Coordinates of C-alpha atoms in Angstrom, one line a residue:
X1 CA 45.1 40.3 46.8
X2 CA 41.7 41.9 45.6
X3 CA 42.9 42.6 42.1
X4 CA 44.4 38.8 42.0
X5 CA 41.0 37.4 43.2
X6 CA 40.0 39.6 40.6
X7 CA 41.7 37.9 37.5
X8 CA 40.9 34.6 39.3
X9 CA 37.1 35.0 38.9
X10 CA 37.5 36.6 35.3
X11 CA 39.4 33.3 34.5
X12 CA 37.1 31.1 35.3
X13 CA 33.7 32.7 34.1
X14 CA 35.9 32.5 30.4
X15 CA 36.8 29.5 30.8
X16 CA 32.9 28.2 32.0
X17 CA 31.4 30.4 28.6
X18 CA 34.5 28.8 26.2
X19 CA 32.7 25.3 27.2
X20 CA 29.3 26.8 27.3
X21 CA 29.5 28.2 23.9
X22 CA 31.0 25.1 22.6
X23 CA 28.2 23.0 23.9
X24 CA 25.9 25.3 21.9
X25 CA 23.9 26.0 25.2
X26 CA 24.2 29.5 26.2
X27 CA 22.3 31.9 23.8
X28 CA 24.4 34.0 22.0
X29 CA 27.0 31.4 21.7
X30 CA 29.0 30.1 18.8
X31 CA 26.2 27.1 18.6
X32 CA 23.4 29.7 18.4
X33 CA 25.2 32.3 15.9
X34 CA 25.8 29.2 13.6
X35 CA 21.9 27.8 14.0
X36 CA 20.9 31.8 13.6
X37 CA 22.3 31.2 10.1
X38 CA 19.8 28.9 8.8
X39 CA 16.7 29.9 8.3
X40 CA 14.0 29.7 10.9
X41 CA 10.5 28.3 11.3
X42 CA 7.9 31.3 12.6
X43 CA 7.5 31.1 16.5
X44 CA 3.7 30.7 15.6
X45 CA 2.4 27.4 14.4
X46 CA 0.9 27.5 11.2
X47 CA -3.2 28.1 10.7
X48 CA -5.2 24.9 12.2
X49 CA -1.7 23.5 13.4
X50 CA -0.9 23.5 17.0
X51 CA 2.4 24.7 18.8
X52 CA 4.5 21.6 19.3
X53 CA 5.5 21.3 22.9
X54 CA 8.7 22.4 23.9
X55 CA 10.4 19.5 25.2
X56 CA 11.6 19.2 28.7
X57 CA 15.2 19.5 30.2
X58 CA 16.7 20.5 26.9
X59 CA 19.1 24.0 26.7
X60 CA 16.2 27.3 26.4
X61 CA 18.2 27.6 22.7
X62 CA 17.2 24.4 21.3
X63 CA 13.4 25.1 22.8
X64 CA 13.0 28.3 20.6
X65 CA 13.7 26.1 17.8
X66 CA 11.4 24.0 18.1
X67 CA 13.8 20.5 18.1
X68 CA 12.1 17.5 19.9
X69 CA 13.9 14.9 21.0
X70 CA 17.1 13.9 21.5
X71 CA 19.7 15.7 19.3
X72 CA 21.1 14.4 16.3
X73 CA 25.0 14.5 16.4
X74 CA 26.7 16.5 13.2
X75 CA 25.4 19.9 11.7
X76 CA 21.9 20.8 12.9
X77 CA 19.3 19.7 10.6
X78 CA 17.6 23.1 8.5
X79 CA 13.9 23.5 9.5
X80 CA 11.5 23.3 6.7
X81 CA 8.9 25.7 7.6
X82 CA 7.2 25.2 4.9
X83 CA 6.4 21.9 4.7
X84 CA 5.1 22.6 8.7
X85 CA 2.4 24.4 7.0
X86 CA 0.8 21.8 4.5
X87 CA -0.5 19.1 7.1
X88 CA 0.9 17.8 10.8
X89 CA 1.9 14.5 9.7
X90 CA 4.0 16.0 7.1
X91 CA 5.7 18.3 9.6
X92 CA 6.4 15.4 11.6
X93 CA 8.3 13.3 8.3
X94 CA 10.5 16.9 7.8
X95 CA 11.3 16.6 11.7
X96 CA 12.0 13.0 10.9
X97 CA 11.0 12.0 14.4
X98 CA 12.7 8.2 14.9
X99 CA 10.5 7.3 17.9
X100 CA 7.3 8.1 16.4
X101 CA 6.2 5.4 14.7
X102 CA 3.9 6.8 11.2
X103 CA 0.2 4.8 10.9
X104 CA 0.1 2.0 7.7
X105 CA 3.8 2.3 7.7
X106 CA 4.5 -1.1 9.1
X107 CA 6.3 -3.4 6.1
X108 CA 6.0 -7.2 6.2
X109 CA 8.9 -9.8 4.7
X110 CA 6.8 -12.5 3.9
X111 CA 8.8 -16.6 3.7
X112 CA 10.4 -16.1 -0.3
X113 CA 8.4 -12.8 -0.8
X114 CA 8.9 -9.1 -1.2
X115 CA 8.9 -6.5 1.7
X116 CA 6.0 -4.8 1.4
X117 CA 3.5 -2.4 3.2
X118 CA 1.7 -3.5 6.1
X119 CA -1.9 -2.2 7.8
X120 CA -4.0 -5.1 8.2
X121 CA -3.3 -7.6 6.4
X122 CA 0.2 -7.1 7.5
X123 CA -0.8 -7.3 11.5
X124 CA -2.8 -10.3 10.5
X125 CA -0.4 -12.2 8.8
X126 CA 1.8 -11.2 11.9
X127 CA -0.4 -12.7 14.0
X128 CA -1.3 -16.1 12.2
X129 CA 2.4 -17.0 11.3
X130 CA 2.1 -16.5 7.7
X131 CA 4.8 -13.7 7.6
X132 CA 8.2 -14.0 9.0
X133 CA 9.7 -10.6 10.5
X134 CA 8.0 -7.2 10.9
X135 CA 9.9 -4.1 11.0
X136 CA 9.6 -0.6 10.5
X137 CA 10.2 1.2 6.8
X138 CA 13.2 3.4 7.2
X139 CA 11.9 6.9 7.3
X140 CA 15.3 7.7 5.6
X141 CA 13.9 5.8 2.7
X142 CA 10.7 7.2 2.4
X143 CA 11.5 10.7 1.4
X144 CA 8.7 13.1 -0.7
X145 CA 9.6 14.3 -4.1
X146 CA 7.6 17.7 -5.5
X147 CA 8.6 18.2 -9.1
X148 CA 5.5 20.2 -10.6
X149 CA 3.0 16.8 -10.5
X150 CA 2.4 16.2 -7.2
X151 CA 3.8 14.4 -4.7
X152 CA 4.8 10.5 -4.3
X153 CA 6.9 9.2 -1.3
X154 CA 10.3 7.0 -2.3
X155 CA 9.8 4.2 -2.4
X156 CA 5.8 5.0 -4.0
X157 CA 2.9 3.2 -2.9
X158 CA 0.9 1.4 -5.4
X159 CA -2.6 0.2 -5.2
X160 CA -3.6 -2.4 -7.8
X161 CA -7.5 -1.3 -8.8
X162 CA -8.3 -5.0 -10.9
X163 CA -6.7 -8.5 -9.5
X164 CA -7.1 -10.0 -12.8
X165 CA -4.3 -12.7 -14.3
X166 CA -2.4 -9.4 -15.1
X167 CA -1.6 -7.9 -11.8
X168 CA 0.5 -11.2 -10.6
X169 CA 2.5 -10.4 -13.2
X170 CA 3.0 -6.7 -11.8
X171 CA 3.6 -7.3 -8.0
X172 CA 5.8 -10.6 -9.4
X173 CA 8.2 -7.8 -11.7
X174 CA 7.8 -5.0 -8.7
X175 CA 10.4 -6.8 -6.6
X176 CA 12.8 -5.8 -9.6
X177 CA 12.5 -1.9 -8.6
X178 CA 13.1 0.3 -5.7
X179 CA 11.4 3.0 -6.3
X180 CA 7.7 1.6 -5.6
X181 CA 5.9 -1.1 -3.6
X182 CA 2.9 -2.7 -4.0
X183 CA 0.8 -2.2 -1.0
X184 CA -3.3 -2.5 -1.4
X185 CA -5.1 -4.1 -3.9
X186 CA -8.9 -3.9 -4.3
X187 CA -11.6 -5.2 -7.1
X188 CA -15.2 -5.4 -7.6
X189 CA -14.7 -9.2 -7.2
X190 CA -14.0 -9.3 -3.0
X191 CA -12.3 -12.6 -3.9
X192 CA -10.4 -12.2 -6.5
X193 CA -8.5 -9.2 -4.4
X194 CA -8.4 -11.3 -1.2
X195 CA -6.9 -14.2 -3.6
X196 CA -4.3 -12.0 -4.7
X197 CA -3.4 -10.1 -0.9
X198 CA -2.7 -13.6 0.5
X199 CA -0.7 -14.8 -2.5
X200 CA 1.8 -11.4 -2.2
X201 CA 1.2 -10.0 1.5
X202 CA -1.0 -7.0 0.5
X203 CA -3.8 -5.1 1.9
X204 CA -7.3 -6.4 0.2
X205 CA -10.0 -3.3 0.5
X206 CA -12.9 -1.8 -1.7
X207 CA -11.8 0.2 -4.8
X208 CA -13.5 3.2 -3.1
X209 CA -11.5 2.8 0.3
X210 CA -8.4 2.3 -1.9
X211 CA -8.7 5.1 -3.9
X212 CA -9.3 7.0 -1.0
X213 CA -6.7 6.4 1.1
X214 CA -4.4 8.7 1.8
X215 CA -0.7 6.6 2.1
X216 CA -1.2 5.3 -1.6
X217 CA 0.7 7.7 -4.1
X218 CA -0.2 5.8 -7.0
X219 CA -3.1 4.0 -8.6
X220 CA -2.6 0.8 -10.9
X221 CA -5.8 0.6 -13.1
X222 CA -5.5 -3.2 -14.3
X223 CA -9.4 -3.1 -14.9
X224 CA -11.3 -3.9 -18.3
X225 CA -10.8 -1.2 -20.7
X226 CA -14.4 -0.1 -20.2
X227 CA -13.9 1.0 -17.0
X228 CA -10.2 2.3 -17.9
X229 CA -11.7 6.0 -17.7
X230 CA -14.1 6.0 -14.4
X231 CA -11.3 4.0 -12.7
X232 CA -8.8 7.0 -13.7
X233 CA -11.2 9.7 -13.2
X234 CA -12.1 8.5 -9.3
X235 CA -8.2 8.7 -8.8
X236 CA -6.9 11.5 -10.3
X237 CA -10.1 13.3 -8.3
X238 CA -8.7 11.8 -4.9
X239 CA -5.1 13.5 -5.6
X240 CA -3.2 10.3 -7.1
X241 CA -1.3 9.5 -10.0
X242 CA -2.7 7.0 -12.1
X243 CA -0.5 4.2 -14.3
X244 CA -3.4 2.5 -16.5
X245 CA -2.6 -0.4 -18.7
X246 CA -3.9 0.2 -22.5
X247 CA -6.2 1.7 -23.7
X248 CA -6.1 4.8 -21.6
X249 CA -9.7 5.0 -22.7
X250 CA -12.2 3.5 -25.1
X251 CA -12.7 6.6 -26.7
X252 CA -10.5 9.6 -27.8
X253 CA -13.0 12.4 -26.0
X254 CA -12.7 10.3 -22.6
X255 CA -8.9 10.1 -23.2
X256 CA -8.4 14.0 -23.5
X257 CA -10.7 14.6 -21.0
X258 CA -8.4 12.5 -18.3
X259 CA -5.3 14.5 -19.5
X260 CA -7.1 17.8 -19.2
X261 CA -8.1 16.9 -15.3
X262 CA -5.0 15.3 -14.8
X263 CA -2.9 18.6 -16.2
X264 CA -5.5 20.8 -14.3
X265 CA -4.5 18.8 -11.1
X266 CA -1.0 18.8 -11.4
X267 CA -0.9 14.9 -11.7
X268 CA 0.6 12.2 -14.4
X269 CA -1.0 9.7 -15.7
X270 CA 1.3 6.7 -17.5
X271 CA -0.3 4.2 -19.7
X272 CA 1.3 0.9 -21.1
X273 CA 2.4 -0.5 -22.6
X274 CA 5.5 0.2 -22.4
X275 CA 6.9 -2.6 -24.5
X276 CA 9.4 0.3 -26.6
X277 CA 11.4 0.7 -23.2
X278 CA 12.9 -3.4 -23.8
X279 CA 16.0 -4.1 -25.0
X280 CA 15.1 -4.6 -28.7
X281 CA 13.6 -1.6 -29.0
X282 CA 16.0 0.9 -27.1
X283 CA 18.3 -0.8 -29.5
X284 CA 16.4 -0.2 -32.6
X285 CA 16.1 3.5 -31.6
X286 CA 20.0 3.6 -31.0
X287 CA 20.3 1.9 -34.9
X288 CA 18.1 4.4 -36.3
X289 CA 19.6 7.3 -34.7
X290 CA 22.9 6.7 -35.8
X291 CA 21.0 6.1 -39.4
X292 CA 22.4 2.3 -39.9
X293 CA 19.5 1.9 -42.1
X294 CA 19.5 5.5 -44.3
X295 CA 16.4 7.6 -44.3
X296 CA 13.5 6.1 -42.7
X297 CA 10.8 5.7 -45.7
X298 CA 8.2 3.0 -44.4
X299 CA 7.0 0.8 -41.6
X300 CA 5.1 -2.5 -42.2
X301 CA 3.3 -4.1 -38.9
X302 CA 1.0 -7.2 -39.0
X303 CA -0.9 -8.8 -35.8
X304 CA -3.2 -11.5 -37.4
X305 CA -3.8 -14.4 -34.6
X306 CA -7.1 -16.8 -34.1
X307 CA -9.8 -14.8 -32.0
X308 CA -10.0 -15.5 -28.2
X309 CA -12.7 -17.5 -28.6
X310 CA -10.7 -20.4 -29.6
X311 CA -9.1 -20.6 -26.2
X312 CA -10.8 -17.8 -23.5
X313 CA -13.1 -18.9 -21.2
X314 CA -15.0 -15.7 -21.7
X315 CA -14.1 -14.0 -24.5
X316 CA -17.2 -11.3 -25.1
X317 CA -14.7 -8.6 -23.8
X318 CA -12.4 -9.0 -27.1
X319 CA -15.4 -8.6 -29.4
X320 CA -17.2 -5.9 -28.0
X321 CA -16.7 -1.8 -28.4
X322 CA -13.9 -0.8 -27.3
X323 CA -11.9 -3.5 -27.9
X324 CA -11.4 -5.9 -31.1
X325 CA -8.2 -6.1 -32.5
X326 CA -7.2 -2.8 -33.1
X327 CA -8.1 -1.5 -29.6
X328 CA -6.9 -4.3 -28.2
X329 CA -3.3 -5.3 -29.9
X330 CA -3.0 -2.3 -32.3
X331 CA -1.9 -0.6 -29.2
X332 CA 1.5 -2.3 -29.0
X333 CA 2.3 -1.7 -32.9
X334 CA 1.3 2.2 -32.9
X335 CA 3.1 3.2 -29.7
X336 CA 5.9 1.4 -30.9
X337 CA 5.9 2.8 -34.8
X338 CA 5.4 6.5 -32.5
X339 CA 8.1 6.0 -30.6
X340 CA 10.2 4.8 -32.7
X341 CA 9.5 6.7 -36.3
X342 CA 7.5 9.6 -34.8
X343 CA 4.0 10.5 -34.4
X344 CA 0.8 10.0 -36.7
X345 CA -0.6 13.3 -38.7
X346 CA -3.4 11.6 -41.1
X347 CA -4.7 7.5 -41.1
X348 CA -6.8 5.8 -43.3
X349 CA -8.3 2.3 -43.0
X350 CA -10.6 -0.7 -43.9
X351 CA -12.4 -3.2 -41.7
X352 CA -14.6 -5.9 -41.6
X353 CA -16.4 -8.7 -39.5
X354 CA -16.2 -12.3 -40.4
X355 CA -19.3 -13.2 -38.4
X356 CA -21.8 -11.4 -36.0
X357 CA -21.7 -14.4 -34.0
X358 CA -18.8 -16.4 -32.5
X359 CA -18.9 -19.3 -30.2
X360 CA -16.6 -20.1 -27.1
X361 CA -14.5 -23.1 -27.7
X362 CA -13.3 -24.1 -24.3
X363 CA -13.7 -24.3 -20.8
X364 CA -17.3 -24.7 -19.1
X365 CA -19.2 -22.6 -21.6
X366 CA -17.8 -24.2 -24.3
X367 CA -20.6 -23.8 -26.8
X368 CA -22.1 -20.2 -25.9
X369 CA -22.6 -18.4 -28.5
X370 CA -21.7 -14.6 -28.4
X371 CA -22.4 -11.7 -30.2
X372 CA -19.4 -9.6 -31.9
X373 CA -19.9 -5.7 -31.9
X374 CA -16.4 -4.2 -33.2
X375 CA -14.7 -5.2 -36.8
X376 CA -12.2 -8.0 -36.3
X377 CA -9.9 -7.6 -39.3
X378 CA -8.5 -4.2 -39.5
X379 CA -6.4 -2.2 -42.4
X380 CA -4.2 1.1 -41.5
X381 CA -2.9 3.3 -43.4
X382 CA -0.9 5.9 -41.8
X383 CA 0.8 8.8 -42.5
X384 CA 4.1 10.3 -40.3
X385 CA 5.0 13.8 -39.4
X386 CA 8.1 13.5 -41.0
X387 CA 6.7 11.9 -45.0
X388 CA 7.1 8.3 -43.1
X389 CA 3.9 5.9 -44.3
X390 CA 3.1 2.8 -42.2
X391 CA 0.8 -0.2 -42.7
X392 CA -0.8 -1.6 -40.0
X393 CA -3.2 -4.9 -40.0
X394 CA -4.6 -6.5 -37.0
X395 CA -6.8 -9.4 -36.9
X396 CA -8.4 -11.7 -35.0
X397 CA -9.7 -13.7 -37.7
X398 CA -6.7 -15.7 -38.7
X399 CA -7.3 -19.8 -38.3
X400 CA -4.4 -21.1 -36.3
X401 CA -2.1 -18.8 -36.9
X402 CA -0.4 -16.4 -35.0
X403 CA 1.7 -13.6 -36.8
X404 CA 3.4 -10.3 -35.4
X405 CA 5.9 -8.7 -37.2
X406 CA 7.1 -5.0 -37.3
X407 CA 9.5 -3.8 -40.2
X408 CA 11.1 -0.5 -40.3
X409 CA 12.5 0.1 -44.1
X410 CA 15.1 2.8 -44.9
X411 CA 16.9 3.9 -48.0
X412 CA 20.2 1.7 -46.6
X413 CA 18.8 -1.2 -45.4
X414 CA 15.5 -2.4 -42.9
X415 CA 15.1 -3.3 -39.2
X416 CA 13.0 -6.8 -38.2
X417 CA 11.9 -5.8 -34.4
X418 CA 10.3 -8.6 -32.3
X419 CA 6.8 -8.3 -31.4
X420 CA 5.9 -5.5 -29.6
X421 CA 3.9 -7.4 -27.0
X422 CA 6.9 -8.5 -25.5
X423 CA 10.0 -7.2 -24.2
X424 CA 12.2 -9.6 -25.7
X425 CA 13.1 -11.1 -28.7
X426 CA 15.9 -10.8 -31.6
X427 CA 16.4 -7.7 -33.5
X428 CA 17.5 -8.3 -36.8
X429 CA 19.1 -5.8 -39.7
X430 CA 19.7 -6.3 -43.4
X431 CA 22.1 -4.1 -45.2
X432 CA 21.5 -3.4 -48.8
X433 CA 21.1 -6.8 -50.4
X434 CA 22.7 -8.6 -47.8
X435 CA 22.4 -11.5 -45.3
X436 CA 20.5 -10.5 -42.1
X437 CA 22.4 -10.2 -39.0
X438 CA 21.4 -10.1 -35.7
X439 CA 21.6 -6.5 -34.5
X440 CA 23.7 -6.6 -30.9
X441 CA 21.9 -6.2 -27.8
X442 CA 18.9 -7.5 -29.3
X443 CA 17.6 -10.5 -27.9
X444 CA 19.0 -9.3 -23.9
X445 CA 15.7 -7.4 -22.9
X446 CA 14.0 -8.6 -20.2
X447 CA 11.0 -11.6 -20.5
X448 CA 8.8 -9.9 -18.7
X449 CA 9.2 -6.8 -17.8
X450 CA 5.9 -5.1 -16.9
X451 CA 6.0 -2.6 -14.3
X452 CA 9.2 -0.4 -16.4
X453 CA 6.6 2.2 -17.2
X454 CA 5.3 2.6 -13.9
X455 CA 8.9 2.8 -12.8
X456 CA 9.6 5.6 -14.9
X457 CA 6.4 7.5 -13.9
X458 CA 7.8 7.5 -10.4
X459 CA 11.6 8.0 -11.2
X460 CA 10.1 10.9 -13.6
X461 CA 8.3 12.7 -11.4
X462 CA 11.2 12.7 -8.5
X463 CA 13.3 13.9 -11.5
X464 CA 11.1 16.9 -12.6
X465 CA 10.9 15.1 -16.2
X466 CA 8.4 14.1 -18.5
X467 CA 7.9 10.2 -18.0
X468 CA 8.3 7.9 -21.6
X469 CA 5.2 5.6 -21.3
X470 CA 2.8 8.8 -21.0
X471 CA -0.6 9.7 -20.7
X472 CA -0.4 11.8 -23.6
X473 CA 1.4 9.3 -25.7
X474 CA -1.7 6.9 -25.2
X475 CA -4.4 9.6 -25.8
X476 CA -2.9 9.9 -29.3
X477 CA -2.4 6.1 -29.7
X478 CA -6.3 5.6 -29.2
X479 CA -7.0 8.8 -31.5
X480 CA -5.3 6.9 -34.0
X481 CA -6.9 3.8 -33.6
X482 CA -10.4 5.4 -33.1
X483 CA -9.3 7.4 -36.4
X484 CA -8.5 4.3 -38.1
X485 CA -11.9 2.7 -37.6
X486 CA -13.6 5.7 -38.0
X487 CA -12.1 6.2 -41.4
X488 CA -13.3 2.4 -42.0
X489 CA -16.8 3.6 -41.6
X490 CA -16.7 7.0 -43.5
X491 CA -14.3 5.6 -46.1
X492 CA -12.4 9.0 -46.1
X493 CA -8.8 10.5 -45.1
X494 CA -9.2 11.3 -40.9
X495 CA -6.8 14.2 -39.6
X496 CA -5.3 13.2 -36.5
X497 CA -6.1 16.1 -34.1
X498 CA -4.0 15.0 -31.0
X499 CA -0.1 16.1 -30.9
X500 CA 2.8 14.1 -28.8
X501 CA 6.7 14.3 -28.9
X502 CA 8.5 11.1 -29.1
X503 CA 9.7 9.5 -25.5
X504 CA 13.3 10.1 -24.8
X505 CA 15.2 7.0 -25.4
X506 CA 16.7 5.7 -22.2
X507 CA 19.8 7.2 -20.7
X508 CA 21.7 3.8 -20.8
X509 CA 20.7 1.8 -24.2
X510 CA 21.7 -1.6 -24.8
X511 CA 23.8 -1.7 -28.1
X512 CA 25.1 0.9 -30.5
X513 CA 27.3 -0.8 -32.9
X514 CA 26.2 -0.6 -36.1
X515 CA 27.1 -3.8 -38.1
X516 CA 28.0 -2.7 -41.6
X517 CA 27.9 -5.4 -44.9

């Protein structure tokens, strides 16, 4: 009777630790020897962190772990010690704690808008009807991607530094992509940045506060290009990535110095524009590649329009150093004729001023005259790294008129690409003596499509990749362009010191058939 009481009891307890094992309660259990496996976060917190509680009523197991919360159903998630020892908050996001809701996270849907990040104007807008619902970003979305240049949350957020007419045209294209947001926006002009917050649902604040906060992953420089550089250089020094529209700087030195402290701090910049990533040029490349017209030998480019003054309001900006036609367009041609032909070893060029004086023709100044401090008709002559030439002339001297071509000549035939200021536009080739034909794909690209550069900044950096529309791409542009006017002055041959690699084409381009005559 002893010995069947016996068996009885030794029943039961294997039956009780079967069910506590497969519960994954009982230490030493299957649940245990399977979370034993993965690797472990240190019992200690990490320096200036402290111990997270150990939460009540749960099995003594799951305590040493360090889980909070309910458990999640499936295989247990792997701790990421690691990332517990670079800052609390981001211990919490690898935890990915569902009922703690994360500060400035808060996205509003304005009526016919864009989801975007909330914070105050977000709560406002909440509160004075403006906005429709209010909800929560998924945390599930907003994941942190480290590839060797710091660190941008998925979807990114973007503050806009400069609410000029550009930046509607940037937070309009934004809804287009999902892997950033626009979020803040801030200028020296407290209206203008409110102006633009109410018209898109953003956050209006100080370029200082902005740059400073620490939710924004990347900074939108859509200032004047005189400021291009400080704007840049107060970012990159806060820890974000910058995406500046052209020039990266007014001068070459400023430029390389914003790539050295960006390289030094492990951060990208990306510059516009980033035209070459439209339709007619990713098709051009394709043509080229698969050598539809021969040998490259020579690119011809001409930007000759009437000058601002004839229909600015205030116009001084386009006349004065660091700008002028070939700071201010040539950017367009060269990054296209370097992405598309190869970079520039040696440049030559001519310039002159029609008058030191312009006046503006329109709007309520009409009649102001202004003085002009940079050459407004500009020659280039460039030479390749691979025995290519090119011609380049911008000017803002031509009387109604407005021409901008780009040619690309080979030893079979040439390529007519649209102008480079856009991202559309037909793409024509001519074969031999033949007819021109519309080269297919051309004319698809997108109208407008400002804001692919910035795209690929973020895309490239969650990608561990070099980005197309770079920072060091644009430092050579303005080399070349300062080179250009610099030769103008010394009337000598100019060495181009700076060195870039062609952008990548795009993994998916529109349009490879070659048509033959």
């Amino acid at each position: 009777m002893a010995a069947a009481r016996r068996q009885l009891a030794r029943s039961v307890a294997a039956r009780r630790r079967v069910a506590a094992e497969a519960r994954g309660g009982r230490a030493g259990g299957r649940g245990s020897r399977a979370r034993a496996r993965l690797p472990q976060p240190r019992r200690r917190g990490a320096r200036g962190l402290p111990r997270p509680a150990p939460a009540r009523g749960l099995p003594r197991a799951r305590r040493r772990l360090g889980v909070v919360g309910r458990r999640r159903s499936g295989r247990p998630a792997r701790p990421r010690a690691a990332r517990a020892r670079e800052g609390l908050p981001h211990a919490r996001r690898a935890l990915v704690l569902p009922r703690r809701r994360r500060r400035g996270r808060l996205r509003v849907r304005r009526a016919g808008g864009r989801a975007g990040r909330g914070g105050v104007a977000a709560r406002r807008a909440g509160r004075d009807g403006r906005a429709g619902t209010r909800r929560r970003a998924p945390l599930a979305r907003r994941t942190r991607a480290d590839a060797g240049g710091g660190r941008v949350n998925r979807p990114a957020s973007v503050g806009i530094v400069g609410c000029g007419v550009i930046s509607d045209h940037y937070v309009e294209n934004s809804a287009a992509f999902d892997s950033f947001e626009m979020t803040a926006c801030a200028d020296i002009d407290a209206a203008a940045a409110r102006k633009l917050a109410a018209k898109h649902g953003l956050e209006a604040t100080t370029v200082d506060e902005l740059v400073a906060d620490p939710a924004i992953d990347v900074v939108l420089n859509l200032t004047p290009p005189a400021v291009h550089a400080p704007v840049t250089r107060q970012a990159l020094a806060a820890g974000k990535h910058v995406y500046s529209e052209k020039p990266l700087a007014t001068t070459t030195a400023d430029a390389a110095d914003l790539l050295a402290g960006a390289d030094r701090l492990g951060l990208r910049i990306g510059c516009a524009p980033d035209t070459f990533l439209g339709g007619p040029y990713q098709s051009a490349l394709a043509l080229l590649e698969e050598g539809a017209i021969g040998v490259p030998l020579s690119v011809s480019a001409a930007m000759l329009v009437t000058g601002a003054d004839a229909w600015h309001p205030s116009p001084e900006l386009f006349f004065a150093d660091g700008a002028g036609p070939m700071l201010d367009m040539g950017p367009y041609y060269l990054t296209a004729i370097v992405a598309l032909v190869g970079p520039v070893r040696r440049a030559a060029g001519f310039a002159s001023t029609r008058a030191a004086e312009r006046a503006i023709a329109t709007g309520p100044r009409a009649g102001t005259r202004f003085a002009v401090t940079t050459p407004t008709h500009v020659f280039a002559a460039l030479e390749l790294e691979g025995g290519v030439t090119a011609s380049l002339v911008t000017s803002f001297d031509a009387v109604d008129r407005y021409v901008c071509d780009l040619e690309i000549h080979g030893t079979e035939g040439t390529l007519a690409l649209p102008d480079p200021n856009a991202f559309e536009g037909p793409l024509r080739i001519r074969l031999g003596r033949g007819d021109w034909q519309d080269a297919p794909f051309g004319s698809r690209g997108q109208a407008d499509a400002r804001g692919l550069g910035l795209h690929d900044l973020v895309e490239a950096i969650a990608e561990d990749r070099p980005h197309r529309a770079s920072g060091r791409l644009a430092l050579h542009v303005v080399d070349v362009a300062r080179s250009v006017l610099r030769a103008a002055d010394e009337r000598r041959v100019i060495e181009i010191e700076s060195r870039v690699e062609q952008p990548q084409p795009l993994p998916v381009r529109p349009g490879t058939t070659v048509p033959r005559a």
